[in-house]
Tab-separated table of C-alpha atoms and ligand atoms in Angstrom:
chain	number	residue	atom	x	y	z
A	27	UNK	CA	10.989	-26.994	-4.823
A	28	UNK	CA	14.082	-29.513	-4.887
A	29	UNK	CA	13.099	-32.610	-6.890
A	30	UNK	CA	15.175	-35.593	-4.766
A	31	UNK	CA	15.168	-39.269	-4.495
A	32	UNK	CA	12.712	-39.015	-1.377
A	33	UNK	CA	10.408	-36.023	-3.092
A	34	UNK	CA	9.630	-38.372	-6.178
A	35	UNK	CA	8.840	-41.198	-3.987
A	36	UNK	CA	6.748	-38.651	-1.724
A	37	UNK	CA	4.885	-37.616	-5.054
A	38	UNK	CA	3.793	-41.436	-5.708
A	39	UNK	CA	2.219	-41.477	-1.845
A	40	UNK	CA	0.373	-38.046	-2.428
A	41	UNK	CA	-0.869	-39.825	-5.207
A	42	UNK	CA	0.644	-36.726	-7.697
A	43	UNK	CA	2.115	-37.687	-11.047
A	44	UNK	CA	5.603	-37.075	-11.983
A	45	UNK	CA	6.856	-35.239	-15.041
A	46	UNK	CA	10.182	-36.202	-16.850
A	47	UNK	CA	11.560	-35.397	-19.948
A	48	UNK	CA	14.574	-36.606	-22.467
A	49	UNK	CA	17.189	-33.872	-22.244
A	50	UNK	CA	20.675	-33.578	-24.096
A	51	UNK	CA	21.707	-29.781	-24.155
A	52	UNK	CA	22.248	-26.902	-21.502
A	53	UNK	CA	19.958	-24.367	-23.304
A	54	UNK	CA	16.640	-26.954	-23.476
A	55	UNK	CA	18.047	-27.923	-19.887
A	56	UNK	CA	17.399	-23.898	-18.554
A	57	UNK	CA	13.778	-24.149	-20.233
A	58	UNK	CA	12.841	-27.470	-18.838
A	59	UNK	CA	13.821	-26.063	-15.764
A	60	UNK	CA	11.750	-23.078	-16.017
A	61	UNK	CA	9.324	-24.996	-16.961
A	62	UNK	CA	9.057	-26.975	-13.519
A	63	UNK	CA	9.793	-30.399	-14.955
A	64	UNK	CA	10.538	-33.043	-11.938
A	65	UNK	CA	12.873	-34.924	-13.930
A	66	UNK	CA	15.267	-35.201	-16.696
A	67	UNK	CA	16.915	-37.974	-18.219
A	68	UNK	CA	20.510	-38.174	-20.331
A	69	UNK	CA	18.662	-40.947	-22.122
A	70	UNK	CA	20.762	-43.008	-24.802
A	71	UNK	CA	18.272	-42.316	-27.149
A	72	UNK	CA	20.170	-39.560	-27.677
A	73	UNK	CA	22.335	-42.133	-29.992
A	74	UNK	CA	19.122	-41.793	-32.298
A	75	UNK	CA	18.086	-38.049	-31.408
A	76	UNK	CA	21.669	-36.423	-31.282
A	77	UNK	CA	23.797	-38.521	-32.776
A	78	UNK	CA	22.051	-39.950	-35.901
A	79	UNK	CA	22.374	-43.796	-34.655
A	80	UNK	CA	19.441	-46.112	-35.717
A	81	UNK	CA	19.747	-47.521	-32.474
A	82	UNK	CA	20.846	-46.685	-28.965
A	83	UNK	CA	23.603	-49.834	-29.032
A	84	UNK	CA	26.391	-47.670	-30.284
A	85	UNK	CA	26.370	-44.958	-27.448
A	86	UNK	CA	29.117	-44.860	-25.281
A	87	UNK	CA	29.643	-43.860	-21.232
A	88	UNK	CA	31.873	-40.713	-22.467
A	89	UNK	CA	28.796	-39.844	-24.686
A	90	UNK	CA	26.302	-39.689	-22.078
A	91	UNK	CA	28.765	-37.966	-19.477
A	92	UNK	CA	29.451	-35.345	-22.328
A	93	UNK	CA	25.592	-34.479	-22.874
A	94	UNK	CA	24.642	-35.098	-18.956
A	95	UNK	CA	27.081	-32.652	-17.861
A	96	UNK	CA	25.901	-30.220	-20.085
A	97	UNK	CA	22.471	-30.725	-18.762
A	98	UNK	CA	23.540	-30.510	-15.461
A	99	UNK	CA	24.750	-26.724	-15.755
A	100	UNK	CA	21.195	-25.749	-16.592
A	101	UNK	CA	19.658	-27.385	-13.635
A	102	UNK	CA	18.991	-25.962	-9.852
A	103	UNK	CA	15.696	-27.993	-9.118
A	104	UNK	CA	14.824	-30.783	-11.955
A	105	UNK	CA	16.469	-33.940	-10.807
A	106	UNK	CA	19.100	-35.808	-13.252
A	107	UNK	CA	19.188	-38.967	-14.157
A	108	UNK	CA	21.391	-40.640	-16.250
A	109	UNK	CA	21.289	-43.679	-18.782
A	110	UNK	CA	23.652	-46.199	-18.910
A	111	UNK	CA	24.668	-47.167	-22.170
A	112	UNK	CA	24.639	-50.935	-23.525
A	113	UNK	CA	27.833	-52.746	-22.316
A	114	UNK	CA	28.483	-50.697	-19.412
A	115	UNK	CA	27.094	-52.562	-16.613
A	116	UNK	CA	25.793	-55.898	-18.351
A	117	UNK	CA	29.263	-57.303	-18.569
A	118	UNK	CA	30.121	-57.128	-14.952
A	119	UNK	CA	28.982	-55.789	-11.576
A	120	UNK	CA	32.788	-54.216	-10.933
A	121	UNK	CA	31.650	-52.404	-14.565
A	122	UNK	CA	28.292	-51.605	-13.644
A	123	UNK	CA	29.450	-49.725	-10.359
A	124	UNK	CA	32.318	-48.212	-12.277
A	125	UNK	CA	30.463	-46.728	-14.880
A	126	UNK	CA	27.733	-45.545	-12.807
A	127	UNK	CA	30.084	-43.987	-10.649
A	128	UNK	CA	31.832	-41.973	-13.841
A	129	UNK	CA	28.329	-41.088	-14.682
A	130	UNK	CA	27.340	-39.379	-11.022
A	131	UNK	CA	31.212	-37.842	-10.750
A	132	UNK	CA	31.893	-36.689	-14.455
A	133	UNK	CA	28.478	-36.499	-15.764
A	134	UNK	CA	27.259	-34.795	-12.443
A	135	UNK	CA	23.896	-36.877	-12.227
A	136	UNK	CA	21.976	-37.437	-9.338
A	137	UNK	CA	20.742	-41.454	-10.255
A	138	UNK	CA	21.564	-43.732	-13.223
A	139	UNK	CA	19.040	-45.610	-15.210
A	140	UNK	CA	19.585	-49.163	-16.213
A	141	UNK	CA	17.735	-51.456	-18.583
A	142	UNK	CA	16.806	-55.153	-17.237
A	143	UNK	CA	14.674	-56.834	-14.585
A	144	UNK	CA	15.403	-59.904	-12.685
A	145	UNK	CA	18.932	-60.410	-14.675
A	146	UNK	CA	20.091	-56.871	-13.637
A	147	UNK	CA	19.337	-57.071	-9.825
A	148	UNK	CA	22.967	-57.872	-8.969
A	149	UNK	CA	24.306	-54.719	-10.795
A	150	UNK	CA	21.437	-52.740	-9.221
A	151	UNK	CA	22.217	-53.891	-5.510
A	152	UNK	CA	25.820	-53.147	-6.160
A	153	UNK	CA	25.001	-49.841	-7.655
A	154	UNK	CA	22.676	-48.772	-4.450
A	155	UNK	CA	25.705	-49.865	-2.100
A	156	UNK	CA	27.779	-47.663	-3.617
A	157	UNK	CA	24.991	-44.571	-2.753
A	158	UNK	CA	24.280	-44.265	-6.458
A	159	UNK	CA	20.540	-43.968	-6.407
A	160	UNK	CA	19.118	-46.517	-9.437
A	161	UNK	CA	15.997	-45.990	-12.160
A	162	UNK	CA	15.483	-49.614	-13.340
A	163	UNK	CA	13.736	-49.783	-17.076
A	164	UNK	CA	11.552	-52.630	-17.943
A	165	UNK	CA	9.150	-53.682	-20.524
A	166	UNK	CA	10.300	-52.640	-23.870
A	167	UNK	CA	14.098	-52.237	-23.075
A	168	UNK	CA	15.634	-50.791	-26.419
A	169	UNK	CA	19.142	-52.193	-25.922
A	170	UNK	CA	17.448	-55.679	-26.167
A	171	UNK	CA	16.573	-55.034	-29.901
A	172	UNK	CA	18.161	-57.901	-31.402
A	173	UNK	CA	17.009	-60.128	-28.906
A	174	UNK	CA	13.156	-58.762	-29.134
A	175	UNK	CA	13.870	-58.841	-32.939
A	176	UNK	CA	12.605	-54.540	-33.142
A	177	UNK	CA	10.493	-52.134	-30.975
A	178	UNK	CA	7.414	-54.368	-30.246
A	179	UNK	CA	4.764	-53.584	-27.264
A	180	UNK	CA	5.868	-56.142	-24.534
A	181	UNK	CA	3.608	-58.033	-21.681
A	182	UNK	CA	0.597	-58.779	-24.169
A	183	UNK	CA	0.714	-62.553	-23.181
A	184	UNK	CA	0.301	-64.375	-19.567
A	185	UNK	CA	3.770	-65.319	-19.622
A	186	UNK	CA	5.680	-62.372	-20.736
A	187	UNK	CA	2.793	-60.052	-18.447
A	188	UNK	CA	3.903	-62.480	-15.201
A	189	UNK	CA	7.548	-61.584	-15.836
A	190	UNK	CA	7.166	-58.082	-16.644
A	191	UNK	CA	5.464	-58.553	-12.979
A	192	UNK	CA	8.009	-60.130	-11.592
A	193	UNK	CA	11.020	-58.125	-12.757
A	194	UNK	CA	9.252	-55.047	-11.480
A	195	UNK	CA	9.069	-56.571	-8.136
A	196	UNK	CA	12.704	-57.790	-8.230
A	197	UNK	CA	14.162	-54.217	-9.210
A	198	UNK	CA	12.126	-52.684	-6.669
A	199	UNK	CA	13.723	-55.623	-4.089
A	200	UNK	CA	17.181	-55.084	-5.410
A	201	UNK	CA	17.188	-51.423	-4.445
A	202	UNK	CA	15.970	-49.283	-7.499
A	203	UNK	CA	14.094	-46.268	-5.796
A	204	UNK	CA	11.820	-45.563	-9.578
A	205	UNK	CA	11.175	-47.863	-12.407
A	206	UNK	CA	10.664	-46.725	-15.946
A	207	UNK	CA	7.812	-49.181	-17.700
A	208	UNK	CA	8.127	-48.906	-21.558
A	209	UNK	CA	5.574	-50.267	-24.107
A	210	UNK	CA	3.329	-52.366	-22.019
A	211	UNK	CA	-0.228	-52.366	-21.798
A	212	UNK	CA	-1.965	-49.656	-19.678
A	213	UNK	CA	-3.900	-52.257	-17.444
A	214	UNK	CA	-0.549	-54.099	-16.901
A	215	UNK	CA	1.413	-51.138	-15.967
A	216	UNK	CA	-1.936	-49.543	-13.735
A	217	UNK	CA	-1.460	-53.068	-11.871
A	218	UNK	CA	2.257	-52.980	-11.312
A	219	UNK	CA	1.831	-49.346	-10.351
A	220	UNK	CA	-0.356	-50.048	-7.571
A	221	UNK	CA	1.836	-53.599	-6.699
A	222	UNK	CA	4.899	-51.231	-6.181
A	223	UNK	CA	5.942	-48.757	-3.453
A	224	UNK	CA	8.283	-46.928	-5.793
A	225	UNK	CA	7.140	-44.899	-8.229
A	226	UNK	CA	6.653	-46.218	-11.840
A	227	UNK	CA	7.183	-43.656	-14.933
A	228	UNK	CA	5.665	-44.762	-18.000
A	229	UNK	CA	6.483	-44.731	-21.891
A	230	UNK	CA	3.652	-45.917	-24.157
A	231	UNK	CA	2.492	-47.466	-20.596
A	232	UNK	CA	-0.731	-45.504	-20.051
A	233	UNK	CA	-2.052	-43.149	-17.343
A	234	UNK	CA	-2.028	-45.570	-14.200
A	235	UNK	CA	1.412	-44.982	-14.179
A	236	UNK	CA	3.088	-42.559	-11.204
A	237	UNK	CA	4.921	-40.428	-13.914
A	238	UNK	CA	5.300	-40.182	-17.267
A	239	UNK	CA	8.553	-39.528	-19.773
A	240	UNK	CA	9.030	-38.948	-23.293
A	241	UNK	CA	11.674	-38.088	-25.693
A	242	UNK	CA	11.860	-33.827	-26.083
A	243	UNK	CA	12.513	-34.045	-29.922
A	244	UNK	CA	8.963	-36.323	-29.922
A	245	UNK	CA	6.744	-34.311	-27.850
A	246	UNK	CA	7.728	-31.293	-29.677
A	247	UNK	CA	7.199	-32.661	-33.043
A	248	UNK	CA	10.698	-32.265	-34.460
A	249	UNK	CA	11.068	-35.081	-36.707
A	250	UNK	CA	8.603	-35.399	-39.581
A	251	UNK	CA	8.532	-39.262	-40.084
A	252	UNK	CA	7.666	-41.843	-38.177
A	253	UNK	CA	5.443	-40.894	-34.562
A	254	UNK	CA	4.566	-43.765	-32.508
A	255	UNK	CA	1.530	-44.575	-30.941
A	256	UNK	CA	2.521	-43.105	-27.488
A	257	UNK	CA	3.815	-39.784	-28.429
A	258	UNK	CA	1.832	-36.710	-28.202
A	259	UNK	CA	2.829	-33.832	-29.941
A	260	UNK	CA	2.826	-31.076	-27.426
A	261	UNK	CA	3.852	-28.560	-30.313
A	262	UNK	CA	5.085	-28.287	-33.849
A	263	UNK	CA	8.952	-26.943	-33.392
A	264	UNK	CA	10.355	-28.832	-36.025
A	265	UNK	CA	8.135	-27.106	-38.711
A	266	UNK	CA	8.467	-23.731	-37.365
A	267	UNK	CA	12.443	-24.390	-36.986
A	268	UNK	CA	12.237	-25.046	-40.899
A	269	UNK	CA	10.113	-22.271	-41.600
A	270	UNK	CA	12.858	-20.062	-39.594
A	271	UNK	CA	15.495	-21.740	-41.379
A	272	UNK	CA	14.375	-21.364	-45.207
A	273	UNK	CA	13.364	-17.714	-43.976
A	274	UNK	CA	16.964	-17.253	-42.993
A	275	UNK	CA	18.449	-18.604	-46.365
A	276	UNK	CA	15.818	-16.068	-48.265
A	277	UNK	CA	16.991	-13.108	-46.393
A	278	UNK	CA	20.375	-13.757	-46.390
A	279	UNK	CA	20.675	-13.863	-50.361
A	280	UNK	CA	17.993	-11.252	-50.745
A	281	UNK	CA	20.404	-9.030	-48.320
A	282	UNK	CA	17.302	-8.386	-46.184
A	283	UNK	CA	19.219	-9.691	-43.234
A	284	UNK	CA	21.025	-7.868	-41.607
A	285	UNK	CA	19.137	-5.068	-41.486
A	286	UNK	CA	20.002	-1.605	-39.932
A	287	UNK	CA	19.075	-2.330	-36.485
A	288	UNK	CA	21.278	-5.422	-36.582
A	289	UNK	CA	24.479	-3.482	-37.409
A	290	UNK	CA	27.233	-1.872	-35.040
A	291	UNK	CA	28.150	1.740	-35.714
A	292	UNK	CA	31.598	3.660	-36.232
A	293	UNK	CA	31.953	7.493	-35.436
A	294	UNK	CA	32.011	9.017	-38.971
A	295	UNK	CA	35.252	11.043	-38.019
A	296	UNK	CA	36.764	7.784	-36.803
A	297	UNK	CA	36.129	6.450	-40.062
A	298	UNK	CA	37.063	8.813	-42.031
A	299	UNK	CA	40.608	8.782	-40.658
A	300	UNK	CA	40.435	5.097	-41.181
A	301	UNK	CA	39.835	5.037	-44.716
A	302	UNK	CA	42.273	8.072	-45.494
A	303	UNK	CA	44.988	6.046	-43.760
A	304	UNK	CA	44.029	2.977	-45.487
A	305	UNK	CA	44.443	5.025	-48.641
A	306	UNK	CA	47.987	6.102	-48.427
A	307	UNK	CA	51.056	4.745	-50.105
A	308	UNK	CA	52.878	3.664	-46.659
A	309	UNK	CA	49.748	1.520	-45.198
A	310	UNK	CA	49.375	-0.375	-48.416
A	311	UNK	CA	53.200	-1.032	-48.527
A	312	UNK	CA	53.079	-2.189	-44.815
A	313	UNK	CA	50.011	-4.826	-46.094
A	314	UNK	CA	51.734	-6.141	-48.846
A	315	UNK	CA	55.122	-6.361	-46.354
A	316	UNK	CA	52.903	-8.587	-44.214
A	317	UNK	CA	51.556	-10.565	-47.251
A	318	UNK	CA	54.983	-11.504	-48.099
A	319	UNK	CA	56.057	-12.256	-44.439
A	320	UNK	CA	53.285	-14.535	-43.974
B	401	KIV	O1	16.863	-43.644	-23.465
B	401	KIV	C1	15.667	-43.060	-22.855
B	401	KIV	O2	15.185	-41.942	-23.745
B	401	KIV	C2	14.693	-43.783	-22.594
B	401	KIV	C3	13.285	-43.040	-22.264
B	401	KIV	C4	12.731	-43.553	-23.595
B	401	KIV	C5	12.763	-43.826	-21.196
B	401	KIV	O3	15.308	-44.653	-21.932
């Protein structure tokens, strides 16, 4: 079944959970499509997972377009959302619409996601008016890391919890068709999910959300360092990759790889003729001549 804005909203109405993962490349996109994941996010987390930055702030619209277009070529039924990176929409409503348009035209995204609540409602309205579906992102918004003073759970006191609830209502009112809730207490996320008619997609926001999103390297266990509390390792791919890389290294050095079954063969008669021609004086002279010319 093809996932669309409407089908994702109908899933909420039926009480069916929505699965979403980040993705940044064609091969992984093909696997997620085959696995039946509902939606893929080209998250600006690619700045950290793919580019090695310590946060998402340096990511550009061109970076997102590059990865989004690659992923789009692997998808058929999975819905594709592209993140709007830092300063691609905060600067003006004009920039927001122009950059959202680029993500759709050049990246082949079907929707864009941007961080912020009431403060970005003008941008959300304008992008939706340009017929580009918008996913909002509230709670912990990693592009505000310097304002928040780090990656911290949001909405633990009355004031901030009410502000997140108000942001959720504001982005729905502005026309967002879905909203990501990042790192907010489970009870608050459940309340917001009940209050809104649009689906909520949680990351570190508990099971009361209408769907879940995770960064795929996190859920595959590809990083051995820090594991956030909300991440579950569904596999230990990082260990398996390391094991395969060291086995490859050892087999290249011991000449165990490539083995007979990996080699291409030539007809022995053809090879004998090649060897005989290669040993003639004329062939060696022509090789010297070519070397001189080079
Ligand atoms: O960039 C990203 O991967 C995200 C998810 C964490 C929701 O925004």
